[in-house]
Amino acid sequence: MASPQDWEDRKRAWKDYKRGWKAQRRGERREERIERPGPIFGWRVWLLPLFLWPLAFDIPIEILRGNPSQLVGGILGVALAWMGAARMARGGPGDLRGGAILMGVAAGLTAGLAAKIFPPIAVAMGFGTFFGVRLLTADMAAYEPPPQAPPPPAPTPTPEAASLVGPRAQIARIRAAAPPLPHAPLLLEAVSAMQGVVDDLAARPAQLHEARRFLAVHLDGLVRIVERLEAGAEPPETLPQLLRDLTASAHRLRGELRQVESQALDIQVKVLSDRLRQEGL
Amino acid sequence: MDKPRPPIPFASAPLPVRLVLGFTLLAFCLWLPAFAALFR
């Protein structure tokens, strides 16, 4: 036998769960609303459930009289007709037909339960409502979502950046091919150093012309070496030294590029301080 | 190949005919039961 405390805990857990679920549904509905701009078919669709206006008076009367089956029939009729109209108003593919079916079911239930009409005739009235709704709404084209705005064009690379595309591809190629080759660590070290140069150049494209020879000769040479090694060539004894030299030269080039920047900054600082001094500040 | 869904009867009739037919059907099949429910 569960203790009252136990029941309390369970009740609290269930309430927490329900609250979480509601919050989740609310979020989903909000997203849906954002995705789909409101109803698009207005009065032509919302007019249809208004045919059931007598039920609005009938439902309170049935509550007072205490006729459960007629009350259920009335409520279901109104609710399903409203759902059908909402579905048609959404206007997605198949929604017009689905909404008409809901309206037909609503009419059948109203006739059969609320009005206690002979059941086969109630079913026939359901079909009649379905056809009536289709006749009135079928010509409304299925809603087509407005065409999406074309995505913003990809930023066209500047000529400087574009000229780095080839070296980057070469570096990626060497990186991918190096691991199984002989002297792989040295190859990877060299290619990392060259990657550093290319990254520096991407940040300072003004210095690209100074590094063009490096990119053309060193990187191309390294790609050719990798191709030969891939083809199964025996690496000569001088290869490790060459790779070390390539790494060192890449590091040196980076240093030089940075030095050029530093000199340019020095000059800027000097010019500006001279100007300030001339102006008597 | 899937056969297309058969068209609704009178769907290609002119608009006034469709309106009159549709409203008549709805009045008879939707409004009448609701009204009958109110007065039974």
PDB file of C-alpha atoms in Angstrom:
ATOM      1  CA  MET A   1       0.000   0.000   0.000  1.00  0.00           C
ATOM      2  CA  ALA A   2       1.476   3.328  -1.018  1.00  0.00           C
ATOM      3  CA  SER A   3       1.786   5.911   1.714  1.00  0.00           C
ATOM      4  CA  PRO A   4       0.169   9.355   1.318  1.00  0.00           C
ATOM      5  CA  GLN A   5       3.655  10.834   0.990  1.00  0.00           C
ATOM      6  CA  ASP A   6       4.316   8.462  -1.876  1.00  0.00           C
ATOM      7  CA  TRP A   7       1.127   9.569  -3.595  1.00  0.00           C
ATOM      8  CA  GLU A   8       2.101  13.185  -3.148  1.00  0.00           C
ATOM      9  CA  ASP A   9       5.490  12.550  -4.740  1.00  0.00           C
ATOM     10  CA  ARG A  10       3.926  10.760  -7.664  1.00  0.00           C
ATOM     11  CA  LYS A  11       1.400  13.496  -8.149  1.00  0.00           C
ATOM     12  CA  ARG A  12       4.123  16.126  -8.115  1.00  0.00           C
ATOM     13  CA  ALA A  13       6.220  14.154 -10.605  1.00  0.00           C
ATOM     14  CA  TRP A  14       3.232  13.759 -12.881  1.00  0.00           C
ATOM     15  CA  LYS A  15       2.456  17.464 -12.691  1.00  0.00           C
ATOM     16  CA  ASP A  16       6.054  18.342 -13.476  1.00  0.00           C
ATOM     17  CA  TYR A  17       5.988  16.035 -16.453  1.00  0.00           C
ATOM     18  CA  LYS A  18       2.753  17.563 -17.687  1.00  0.00           C
ATOM     19  CA  ARG A  19       4.114  21.066 -17.308  1.00  0.00           C
ATOM     20  CA  GLY A  20       7.227  20.151 -19.293  1.00  0.00           C
ATOM     21  CA  TRP A  21       5.156  18.569 -22.008  1.00  0.00           C
ATOM     22  CA  LYS A  22       2.933  21.629 -22.279  1.00  0.00           C
ATOM     23  CA  ALA A  23       5.930  23.932 -22.524  1.00  0.00           C
ATOM     24  CA  GLN A  24       7.350  21.760 -25.268  1.00  0.00           C
ATOM     25  CA  ARG A  25       4.064  21.794 -27.210  1.00  0.00           C
ATOM     26  CA  ARG A  26       3.868  25.548 -26.817  1.00  0.00           C
ATOM     27  CA  GLY A  27       7.345  25.894 -28.295  1.00  0.00           C
ATOM     28  CA  GLU A  28       6.475  23.628 -31.198  1.00  0.00           C
ATOM     29  CA  ARG A  29       3.311  25.576 -31.929  1.00  0.00           C
ATOM     30  CA  ARG A  30       5.207  28.836 -31.841  1.00  0.00           C
ATOM     31  CA  GLU A  31       7.723  27.511 -34.358  1.00  0.00           C
ATOM     32  CA  GLU A  32       4.876  26.311 -36.545  1.00  0.00           C
ATOM     33  CA  ARG A  33       3.293  29.739 -36.446  1.00  0.00           C
ATOM     34  CA  ILE A  34       6.544  31.379 -37.406  1.00  0.00           C
ATOM     35  CA  GLU A  35       7.063  28.982 -40.285  1.00  0.00           C
ATOM     36  CA  ARG A  36       3.556  29.259 -41.642  1.00  0.00           C
ATOM     37  CA  PRO A  37       2.080  32.726 -42.039  1.00  0.00           C
ATOM     38  CA  GLY A  38      -1.524  32.742 -40.739  1.00  0.00           C
ATOM     39  CA  PRO A  39      -4.704  31.507 -42.399  1.00  0.00           C
ATOM     40  CA  ILE A  40      -4.854  32.365 -46.054  1.00  0.00           C
ATOM     41  CA  PHE A  41      -8.442  31.437 -46.917  1.00  0.00           C
ATOM     42  CA  GLY A  42     -10.682  33.803 -45.048  1.00  0.00           C
ATOM     43  CA  TRP A  43     -14.422  34.121 -45.149  1.00  0.00           C
ATOM     44  CA  ARG A  44     -15.086  31.454 -47.765  1.00  0.00           C
ATOM     45  CA  VAL A  45     -13.834  28.845 -45.341  1.00  0.00           C
ATOM     46  CA  TRP A  46     -14.926  30.299 -42.000  1.00  0.00           C
ATOM     47  CA  LEU A  47     -18.457  30.817 -43.346  1.00  0.00           C
ATOM     48  CA  LEU A  48     -18.988  27.057 -43.503  1.00  0.00           C
ATOM     49  CA  PRO A  49     -19.126  26.208 -39.775  1.00  0.00           C
ATOM     50  CA  LEU A  50     -21.550  29.103 -39.320  1.00  0.00           C
ATOM     51  CA  PHE A  51     -24.188  26.861 -40.907  1.00  0.00           C
ATOM     52  CA  LEU A  52     -24.217  25.136 -37.522  1.00  0.00           C
ATOM     53  CA  TRP A  53     -25.332  28.239 -35.608  1.00  0.00           C
ATOM     54  CA  PRO A  54     -28.469  26.534 -34.211  1.00  0.00           C
ATOM     55  CA  LEU A  55     -26.166  24.250 -32.244  1.00  0.00           C
ATOM     56  CA  ALA A  56     -24.870  27.255 -30.315  1.00  0.00           C
ATOM     57  CA  PHE A  57     -28.378  27.542 -28.813  1.00  0.00           C
ATOM     58  CA  ASP A  58     -28.970  23.820 -28.751  1.00  0.00           C
ATOM     59  CA  ILE A  59     -25.931  22.938 -26.623  1.00  0.00           C
ATOM     60  CA  PRO A  60     -26.988  25.004 -23.543  1.00  0.00           C
ATOM     61  CA  ILE A  61     -30.534  23.701 -23.915  1.00  0.00           C
ATOM     62  CA  GLU A  62     -29.300  20.116 -23.955  1.00  0.00           C
ATOM     63  CA  ILE A  63     -27.199  20.827 -20.859  1.00  0.00           C
ATOM     64  CA  LEU A  64     -30.293  22.091 -19.066  1.00  0.00           C
ATOM     65  CA  ARG A  65     -32.429  19.243 -20.299  1.00  0.00           C
ATOM     66  CA  GLY A  66     -29.750  16.670 -19.493  1.00  0.00           C
ATOM     67  CA  ASN A  67     -29.587  14.778 -22.782  1.00  0.00           C
ATOM     68  CA  PRO A  68     -26.040  13.446 -22.899  1.00  0.00           C
ATOM     69  CA  SER A  69     -26.098  11.904 -26.358  1.00  0.00           C
ATOM     70  CA  GLN A  70     -27.572  15.004 -27.982  1.00  0.00           C
ATOM     71  CA  LEU A  71     -25.139  17.180 -26.073  1.00  0.00           C
ATOM     72  CA  VAL A  72     -22.202  15.079 -27.264  1.00  0.00           C
ATOM     73  CA  GLY A  73     -23.533  15.186 -30.824  1.00  0.00           C
ATOM     74  CA  GLY A  74     -23.850  18.957 -30.725  1.00  0.00           C
ATOM     75  CA  ILE A  75     -20.414  19.553 -29.224  1.00  0.00           C
ATOM     76  CA  LEU A  76     -18.735  17.133 -31.624  1.00  0.00           C
ATOM     77  CA  GLY A  77     -20.530  18.738 -34.545  1.00  0.00           C
ATOM     78  CA  VAL A  78     -19.330  22.217 -33.656  1.00  0.00           C
ATOM     79  CA  ALA A  79     -15.812  21.119 -32.759  1.00  0.00           C
ATOM     80  CA  LEU A  80     -15.239  18.998 -35.864  1.00  0.00           C
ATOM     81  CA  ALA A  81     -16.715  21.643 -38.160  1.00  0.00           C
ATOM     82  CA  TRP A  82     -14.407  24.229 -36.590  1.00  0.00           C
ATOM     83  CA  MET A  83     -11.405  21.938 -36.964  1.00  0.00           C
ATOM     84  CA  GLY A  84     -12.351  21.310 -40.578  1.00  0.00           C
ATOM     85  CA  ALA A  85     -12.513  25.032 -41.290  1.00  0.00           C
ATOM     86  CA  ALA A  86      -9.180  25.576 -39.564  1.00  0.00           C
ATOM     87  CA  ARG A  87      -7.655  22.820 -41.644  1.00  0.00           C
ATOM     88  CA  MET A  88      -8.991  24.273 -44.874  1.00  0.00           C
ATOM     89  CA  ALA A  89      -7.795  27.713 -43.864  1.00  0.00           C
ATOM     90  CA  ARG A  90      -4.300  26.335 -43.558  1.00  0.00           C
ATOM     91  CA  GLY A  91      -4.480  25.646 -47.265  1.00  0.00           C
ATOM     92  CA  GLY A  92      -1.676  23.105 -47.560  1.00  0.00           C
ATOM     93  CA  PRO A  93      -1.826  20.326 -50.134  1.00  0.00           C
ATOM     94  CA  GLY A  94      -4.720  18.007 -49.239  1.00  0.00           C
ATOM     95  CA  ASP A  95      -5.999  20.335 -46.525  1.00  0.00           C
ATOM     96  CA  LEU A  96      -9.072  21.402 -48.505  1.00  0.00           C
ATOM     97  CA  ARG A  97     -10.152  17.790 -48.934  1.00  0.00           C
ATOM     98  CA  GLY A  98      -9.281  16.833 -45.351  1.00  0.00           C
ATOM     99  CA  GLY A  99     -11.238  19.802 -44.027  1.00  0.00           C
ATOM    100  CA  ALA A 100     -14.243  18.850 -46.174  1.00  0.00           C
ATOM    101  CA  ILE A 101     -14.150  15.311 -44.769  1.00  0.00           C
ATOM    102  CA  LEU A 102     -14.096  16.712 -41.220  1.00  0.00           C
ATOM    103  CA  MET A 103     -17.080  18.916 -42.039  1.00  0.00           C
ATOM    104  CA  GLY A 104     -18.901  15.890 -43.423  1.00  0.00           C
ATOM    105  CA  VAL A 105     -18.240  13.898 -40.253  1.00  0.00           C
ATOM    106  CA  ALA A 106     -19.437  16.862 -38.197  1.00  0.00           C
ATOM    107  CA  ALA A 107     -22.671  17.008 -40.187  1.00  0.00           C
ATOM    108  CA  GLY A 108     -23.211  13.270 -39.865  1.00  0.00           C
ATOM    109  CA  LEU A 109     -22.718  13.366 -36.088  1.00  0.00           C
ATOM    110  CA  THR A 110     -24.968  16.384 -35.735  1.00  0.00           C
ATOM    111  CA  ALA A 111     -27.704  14.687 -37.708  1.00  0.00           C
ATOM    112  CA  GLY A 112     -27.319  11.279 -36.090  1.00  0.00           C
ATOM    113  CA  LEU A 113     -26.669  12.188 -32.465  1.00  0.00           C
ATOM    114  CA  ALA A 114     -27.965  15.700 -31.905  1.00  0.00           C
ATOM    115  CA  ALA A 115     -31.012  15.583 -34.188  1.00  0.00           C
ATOM    116  CA  LYS A 116     -31.597  11.815 -33.866  1.00  0.00           C
ATOM    117  CA  ILE A 117     -32.250  11.456 -37.565  1.00  0.00           C
ATOM    118  CA  PHE A 118     -32.520   7.899 -38.965  1.00  0.00           C
ATOM    119  CA  PRO A 119     -28.812   6.829 -39.144  1.00  0.00           C
ATOM    120  CA  PRO A 120     -28.543   6.010 -42.884  1.00  0.00           C
ATOM    121  CA  ILE A 121     -30.026   9.391 -43.687  1.00  0.00           C
ATOM    122  CA  ALA A 122     -27.574  11.014 -41.251  1.00  0.00           C
ATOM    123  CA  VAL A 123     -24.698   9.343 -43.089  1.00  0.00           C
ATOM    124  CA  ALA A 124     -26.121  10.532 -46.400  1.00  0.00           C
ATOM    125  CA  MET A 125     -26.255  14.054 -44.963  1.00  0.00           C
ATOM    126  CA  GLY A 126     -22.595  13.728 -44.038  1.00  0.00           C
ATOM    127  CA  PHE A 127     -21.775  12.875 -47.650  1.00  0.00           C
ATOM    128  CA  GLY A 128     -23.984  15.678 -48.858  1.00  0.00           C
ATOM    129  CA  THR A 129     -22.106  18.150 -46.666  1.00  0.00           C
ATOM    130  CA  PHE A 130     -18.794  16.818 -47.942  1.00  0.00           C
ATOM    131  CA  PHE A 131     -19.842  17.404 -51.555  1.00  0.00           C
ATOM    132  CA  GLY A 132     -21.296  20.785 -50.737  1.00  0.00           C
ATOM    133  CA  VAL A 133     -18.088  21.907 -49.070  1.00  0.00           C
ATOM    134  CA  ARG A 134     -16.029  20.574 -51.948  1.00  0.00           C
ATOM    135  CA  LEU A 135     -18.192  22.426 -54.452  1.00  0.00           C
ATOM    136  CA  LEU A 136     -17.740  25.673 -52.569  1.00  0.00           C
ATOM    137  CA  THR A 137     -14.032  25.366 -51.883  1.00  0.00           C
ATOM    138  CA  ALA A 138     -12.422  23.073 -54.452  1.00  0.00           C
ATOM    139  CA  ASP A 139     -11.611  25.914 -56.824  1.00  0.00           C
ATOM    140  CA  MET A 140      -9.417  27.581 -54.212  1.00  0.00           C
ATOM    141  CA  ALA A 141      -5.986  26.585 -55.337  1.00  0.00           C
ATOM    142  CA  ALA A 142      -3.941  24.617 -52.868  1.00  0.00           C
ATOM    143  CA  TYR A 143      -1.796  26.998 -50.944  1.00  0.00           C
ATOM    144  CA  GLU A 144       1.629  27.334 -52.378  1.00  0.00           C
ATOM    145  CA  PRO A 145       4.168  28.778 -49.980  1.00  0.00           C
ATOM    146  CA  PRO A 146       5.569  32.081 -51.203  1.00  0.00           C
ATOM    147  CA  PRO A 147       8.830  31.584 -53.060  1.00  0.00           C
ATOM    148  CA  GLN A 148      11.766  31.764 -50.737  1.00  0.00           C
ATOM    149  CA  ALA A 149      13.992  34.754 -51.194  1.00  0.00           C
ATOM    150  CA  PRO A 150      17.102  33.618 -53.081  1.00  0.00           C
ATOM    151  CA  PRO A 151      20.030  33.070 -50.744  1.00  0.00           C
ATOM    152  CA  PRO A 152      22.445  35.979 -50.630  1.00  0.00           C
ATOM    153  CA  PRO A 153      25.157  35.432 -53.216  1.00  0.00           C
ATOM    154  CA  ALA A 154      28.314  33.931 -51.812  1.00  0.00           C
ATOM    155  CA  PRO A 155      30.909  36.618 -51.265  1.00  0.00           C
ATOM    156  CA  THR A 156      33.094  36.652 -54.332  1.00  0.00           C
ATOM    157  CA  PRO A 157      36.672  36.069 -53.289  1.00  0.00           C
ATOM    158  CA  THR A 158      39.003  38.985 -53.837  1.00  0.00           C
ATOM    159  CA  PRO A 159      41.710  38.381 -56.459  1.00  0.00           C
ATOM    160  CA  GLU A 160      44.260  38.016 -53.667  1.00  0.00           C
ATOM    161  CA  ALA A 161      42.188  35.446 -51.812  1.00  0.00           C
ATOM    162  CA  ALA A 162      41.417  33.676 -55.083  1.00  0.00           C
ATOM    163  CA  SER A 163      45.115  33.323 -55.834  1.00  0.00           C
ATOM    164  CA  LEU A 164      45.486  31.444 -52.525  1.00  0.00           C
ATOM    165  CA  VAL A 165      42.914  28.834 -53.527  1.00  0.00           C
ATOM    166  CA  GLY A 166      45.465  26.837 -55.521  1.00  0.00           C
ATOM    167  CA  PRO A 167      48.101  26.745 -52.751  1.00  0.00           C
ATOM    168  CA  ARG A 168      45.478  25.770 -50.200  1.00  0.00           C
ATOM    169  CA  ALA A 169      44.367  22.892 -52.414  1.00  0.00           C
ATOM    170  CA  GLN A 170      47.978  21.783 -52.830  1.00  0.00           C
ATOM    171  CA  ILE A 171      48.507  21.860 -49.063  1.00  0.00           C
ATOM    172  CA  ALA A 172      45.357  19.845 -48.493  1.00  0.00           C
ATOM    173  CA  ARG A 173      46.538  17.343 -51.100  1.00  0.00           C
ATOM    174  CA  ILE A 174      49.942  16.932 -49.436  1.00  0.00           C
ATOM    175  CA  ARG A 175      48.364  16.626 -45.987  1.00  0.00           C
ATOM    176  CA  ALA A 176      46.036  13.889 -47.217  1.00  0.00           C
ATOM    177  CA  ALA A 177      48.758  11.978 -49.033  1.00  0.00           C
ATOM    178  CA  ALA A 178      51.618  12.299 -46.518  1.00  0.00           C
ATOM    179  CA  PRO A 179      50.793   9.905 -43.648  1.00  0.00           C
ATOM    180  CA  PRO A 180      51.631   6.593 -45.372  1.00  0.00           C
ATOM    181  CA  LEU A 181      54.711   7.950 -47.195  1.00  0.00           C
ATOM    182  CA  PRO A 182      58.315   7.692 -46.006  1.00  0.00           C
ATOM    183  CA  HIS A 183      59.495  10.697 -43.929  1.00  0.00           C
ATOM    184  CA  ALA A 184      55.853  11.505 -43.175  1.00  0.00           C
ATOM    185  CA  PRO A 185      56.619  13.554 -40.006  1.00  0.00           C
ATOM    186  CA  LEU A 186      59.051  15.792 -41.883  1.00  0.00           C
ATOM    187  CA  LEU A 187      56.603  16.167 -44.769  1.00  0.00           C
ATOM    188  CA  LEU A 188      53.820  17.143 -42.392  1.00  0.00           C
ATOM    189  CA  GLU A 189      56.086  19.565 -40.574  1.00  0.00           C
ATOM    190  CA  ALA A 190      57.039  21.240 -43.840  1.00  0.00           C
ATOM    191  CA  VAL A 191      53.467  21.458 -45.007  1.00  0.00           C
ATOM    192  CA  SER A 192      52.386  22.915 -41.642  1.00  0.00           C
ATOM    193  CA  ALA A 193      55.006  25.632 -41.986  1.00  0.00           C
ATOM    194  CA  MET A 194      53.761  26.385 -45.483  1.00  0.00           C
ATOM    195  CA  GLN A 195      50.193  26.461 -44.217  1.00  0.00           C
ATOM    196  CA  GLY A 196      51.329  29.135 -41.767  1.00  0.00           C
ATOM    197  CA  VAL A 197      52.727  31.203 -44.637  1.00  0.00           C
ATOM    198  CA  VAL A 198      49.487  30.886 -46.609  1.00  0.00           C
ATOM    199  CA  ASP A 199      47.430  31.859 -43.546  1.00  0.00           C
ATOM    200  CA  ASP A 200      49.644  34.925 -43.017  1.00  0.00           C
ATOM    201  CA  LEU A 201      49.212  35.870 -46.652  1.00  0.00           C
ATOM    202  CA  ALA A 202      45.423  35.475 -46.391  1.00  0.00           C
ATOM    203  CA  ALA A 203      45.503  37.931 -43.479  1.00  0.00           C
ATOM    204  CA  ARG A 204      47.832  40.352 -45.315  1.00  0.00           C
ATOM    205  CA  PRO A 205      47.134  39.986 -49.028  1.00  0.00           C
ATOM    206  CA  ALA A 206      49.215  43.102 -49.782  1.00  0.00           C
ATOM    207  CA  GLN A 207      52.364  41.001 -49.337  1.00  0.00           C
ATOM    208  CA  LEU A 208      51.233  38.331 -51.722  1.00  0.00           C
ATOM    209  CA  HIS A 209      53.582  39.392 -54.508  1.00  0.00           C
ATOM    210  CA  GLU A 210      56.607  38.909 -52.214  1.00  0.00           C
ATOM    211  CA  ALA A 211      55.633  35.316 -51.510  1.00  0.00           C
ATOM    212  CA  ARG A 212      54.595  34.376 -55.016  1.00  0.00           C
ATOM    213  CA  ARG A 213      57.954  32.777 -55.781  1.00  0.00           C
ATOM    214  CA  PHE A 214      57.800  30.773 -52.587  1.00  0.00           C
ATOM    215  CA  LEU A 215      54.318  29.527 -53.409  1.00  0.00           C
ATOM    216  CA  ALA A 216      55.259  28.711 -56.985  1.00  0.00           C
ATOM    217  CA  VAL A 217      58.574  26.975 -56.371  1.00  0.00           C
ATOM    218  CA  HIS A 218      58.512  25.461 -52.894  1.00  0.00           C
ATOM    219  CA  LEU A 219      54.913  24.328 -52.735  1.00  0.00           C
ATOM    220  CA  ASP A 220      54.916  23.034 -56.312  1.00  0.00           C
ATOM    221  CA  GLY A 221      58.153  21.212 -55.626  1.00  0.00           C
ATOM    222  CA  LEU A 222      56.762  19.608 -52.504  1.00  0.00           C
ATOM    223  CA  VAL A 223      53.658  18.465 -54.398  1.00  0.00           C
ATOM    224  CA  ARG A 224      55.861  16.863 -57.062  1.00  0.00           C
ATOM    225  CA  ILE A 225      57.957  15.109 -54.418  1.00  0.00           C
ATOM    226  CA  VAL A 226      54.808  13.726 -52.801  1.00  0.00           C
ATOM    227  CA  GLU A 227      53.556  12.521 -56.191  1.00  0.00           C
ATOM    228  CA  ARG A 228      56.828  10.697 -56.873  1.00  0.00           C
ATOM    229  CA  LEU A 229      56.803   9.127 -53.407  1.00  0.00           C
ATOM    230  CA  GLU A 230      53.217   8.042 -53.941  1.00  0.00           C
ATOM    231  CA  ALA A 231      54.256   6.420 -57.193  1.00  0.00           C
ATOM    232  CA  GLY A 232      56.659   4.285 -55.181  1.00  0.00           C
ATOM    233  CA  ALA A 233      59.957   6.124 -55.697  1.00  0.00           C
ATOM    234  CA  GLU A 234      62.800   5.398 -53.257  1.00  0.00           C
ATOM    235  CA  PRO A 235      63.479   8.580 -51.269  1.00  0.00           C
ATOM    236  CA  PRO A 236      67.073   9.779 -51.735  1.00  0.00           C
ATOM    237  CA  GLU A 237      69.213  10.339 -48.655  1.00  0.00           C
ATOM    238  CA  THR A 238      69.095  14.085 -49.140  1.00  0.00           C
ATOM    239  CA  LEU A 239      65.292  14.217 -48.910  1.00  0.00           C
ATOM    240  CA  PRO A 240      65.070  14.669 -45.115  1.00  0.00           C
ATOM    241  CA  GLN A 241      67.534  17.555 -45.281  1.00  0.00           C
ATOM    242  CA  LEU A 242      65.587  19.117 -48.156  1.00  0.00           C
ATOM    243  CA  LEU A 243      62.354  18.867 -46.178  1.00  0.00           C
ATOM    244  CA  ARG A 244      64.022  20.479 -43.171  1.00  0.00           C
ATOM    245  CA  ASP A 245      65.315  23.264 -45.435  1.00  0.00           C
ATOM    246  CA  LEU A 246      61.815  23.804 -46.833  1.00  0.00           C
ATOM    247  CA  THR A 247      60.414  24.066 -43.310  1.00  0.00           C
ATOM    248  CA  ALA A 248      63.145  26.481 -42.303  1.00  0.00           C
ATOM    249  CA  SER A 249      62.621  28.615 -45.388  1.00  0.00           C
ATOM    250  CA  ALA A 250      58.894  28.794 -44.734  1.00  0.00           C
ATOM    251  CA  HIS A 251      59.559  29.890 -41.165  1.00  0.00           C
ATOM    252  CA  ARG A 252      62.044  32.442 -42.430  1.00  0.00           C
ATOM    253  CA  LEU A 253      59.573  33.794 -44.952  1.00  0.00           C
ATOM    254  CA  ARG A 254      56.963  34.180 -42.238  1.00  0.00           C
ATOM    255  CA  GLY A 255      59.501  36.067 -40.161  1.00  0.00           C
ATOM    256  CA  GLU A 256      60.349  38.316 -43.101  1.00  0.00           C
ATOM    257  CA  LEU A 257      56.714  39.035 -43.817  1.00  0.00           C
ATOM    258  CA  ARG A 258      56.181  39.934 -40.190  1.00  0.00           C
ATOM    259  CA  GLN A 259      59.292  42.108 -40.263  1.00  0.00           C
ATOM    260  CA  VAL A 260      57.992  43.983 -43.297  1.00  0.00           C
ATOM    261  CA  GLU A 261      54.798  44.645 -41.381  1.00  0.00           C
ATOM    262  CA  SER A 262      56.781  45.823 -38.364  1.00  0.00           C
ATOM    263  CA  GLN A 263      58.861  48.158 -40.520  1.00  0.00           C
ATOM    264  CA  ALA A 264      55.709  49.567 -42.104  1.00  0.00           C
ATOM    265  CA  LEU A 265      54.292  50.156 -38.627  1.00  0.00           C
ATOM    266  CA  ASP A 266      57.566  51.796 -37.526  1.00  0.00           C
ATOM    267  CA  ILE A 267      57.377  54.165 -40.468  1.00  0.00           C
ATOM    268  CA  GLN A 268      53.745  54.963 -39.741  1.00  0.00           C
ATOM    269  CA  VAL A 269      54.517  55.716 -36.102  1.00  0.00           C
ATOM    270  CA  LYS A 270      57.462  57.869 -37.066  1.00  0.00           C
ATOM    271  CA  VAL A 271      55.506  59.823 -39.687  1.00  0.00           C
ATOM    272  CA  LEU A 272      52.614  60.426 -37.341  1.00  0.00           C
ATOM    273  CA  SER A 273      54.794  61.540 -34.450  1.00  0.00           C
ATOM    274  CA  ASP A 274      56.730  63.873 -36.786  1.00  0.00           C
ATOM    275  CA  ARG A 275      53.449  65.380 -37.966  1.00  0.00           C
ATOM    276  CA  LEU A 276      52.302  65.876 -34.389  1.00  0.00           C
ATOM    277  CA  ARG A 277      55.578  67.506 -33.484  1.00  0.00           C
ATOM    278  CA  GLN A 278      55.352  69.849 -36.507  1.00  0.00           C
ATOM    279  CA  GLU A 279      51.882  70.892 -35.477  1.00  0.00           C
ATOM    280  CA  GLY A 280      53.242  71.822 -32.076  1.00  0.00           C
ATOM    281  CA  LEU A 281      51.336  69.289 -30.084  1.00  0.00           C
TER     282      LEU A 281
ATOM    283  CA  MET B   1       0.867   4.807 -62.935  1.00  0.00           C
ATOM    284  CA  ASP B   2      -1.546   6.047 -60.271  1.00  0.00           C
ATOM    285  CA  LYS B   3      -4.957   6.993 -61.589  1.00  0.00           C
ATOM    286  CA  PRO B   4      -5.848  10.603 -60.795  1.00  0.00           C
ATOM    287  CA  ARG B   5      -8.641  11.111 -58.301  1.00  0.00           C
ATOM    288  CA  PRO B   6     -12.055  11.274 -60.046  1.00  0.00           C
ATOM    289  CA  PRO B   7     -13.288  14.847 -60.260  1.00  0.00           C
ATOM    290  CA  ILE B   8     -16.058  16.097 -57.986  1.00  0.00           C
ATOM    291  CA  PRO B   9     -19.442  16.144 -59.760  1.00  0.00           C
ATOM    292  CA  PHE B  10     -20.293  19.639 -60.986  1.00  0.00           C
ATOM    293  CA  ALA B  11     -16.808  20.862 -60.079  1.00  0.00           C
ATOM    294  CA  SER B  12     -16.371  22.275 -63.575  1.00  0.00           C
ATOM    295  CA  ALA B  13     -19.806  23.929 -63.652  1.00  0.00           C
ATOM    296  CA  PRO B  14     -19.907  27.730 -63.762  1.00  0.00           C
ATOM    297  CA  LEU B  15     -19.462  29.518 -60.449  1.00  0.00           C
ATOM    298  CA  PRO B  16     -23.133  30.520 -59.887  1.00  0.00           C
ATOM    299  CA  VAL B  17     -24.231  26.925 -60.403  1.00  0.00           C
ATOM    300  CA  ARG B  18     -21.610  25.707 -57.978  1.00  0.00           C
ATOM    301  CA  LEU B  19     -22.560  28.322 -55.414  1.00  0.00           C
ATOM    302  CA  VAL B  20     -26.272  27.530 -55.584  1.00  0.00           C
ATOM    303  CA  LEU B  21     -25.672  23.776 -55.473  1.00  0.00           C
ATOM    304  CA  GLY B  22     -23.136  24.010 -52.674  1.00  0.00           C
ATOM    305  CA  PHE B  23     -25.212  26.275 -50.491  1.00  0.00           C
ATOM    306  CA  THR B  24     -28.316  24.186 -51.093  1.00  0.00           C
ATOM    307  CA  LEU B  25     -26.477  21.021 -50.098  1.00  0.00           C
ATOM    308  CA  LEU B  26     -25.046  22.668 -47.001  1.00  0.00           C
ATOM    309  CA  ALA B  27     -28.384  24.159 -46.031  1.00  0.00           C
ATOM    310  CA  PHE B  28     -30.058  20.795 -46.346  1.00  0.00           C
ATOM    311  CA  CYS B  29     -27.327  18.562 -44.909  1.00  0.00           C
ATOM    312  CA  LEU B  30     -25.641  20.810 -42.354  1.00  0.00           C
ATOM    313  CA  TRP B  31     -28.007  23.534 -41.258  1.00  0.00           C
ATOM    314  CA  LEU B  32     -31.203  21.447 -41.281  1.00  0.00           C
ATOM    315  CA  PRO B  33     -29.962  18.775 -38.806  1.00  0.00           C
ATOM    316  CA  ALA B  34     -28.623  21.493 -36.523  1.00  0.00           C
ATOM    317  CA  PHE B  35     -31.954  23.296 -36.678  1.00  0.00           C
ATOM    318  CA  ALA B  36     -33.822  20.041 -36.116  1.00  0.00           C
ATOM    319  CA  ALA B  37     -31.675  19.366 -33.075  1.00  0.00           C
ATOM    320  CA  LEU B  38     -32.721  22.729 -31.659  1.00  0.00           C
ATOM    321  CA  PHE B  39     -36.444  22.072 -32.035  1.00  0.00           C
ATOM    322  CA  ARG B  40     -36.884  18.432 -31.274  1.00  0.00           C
TER     323      ARG B  40
END
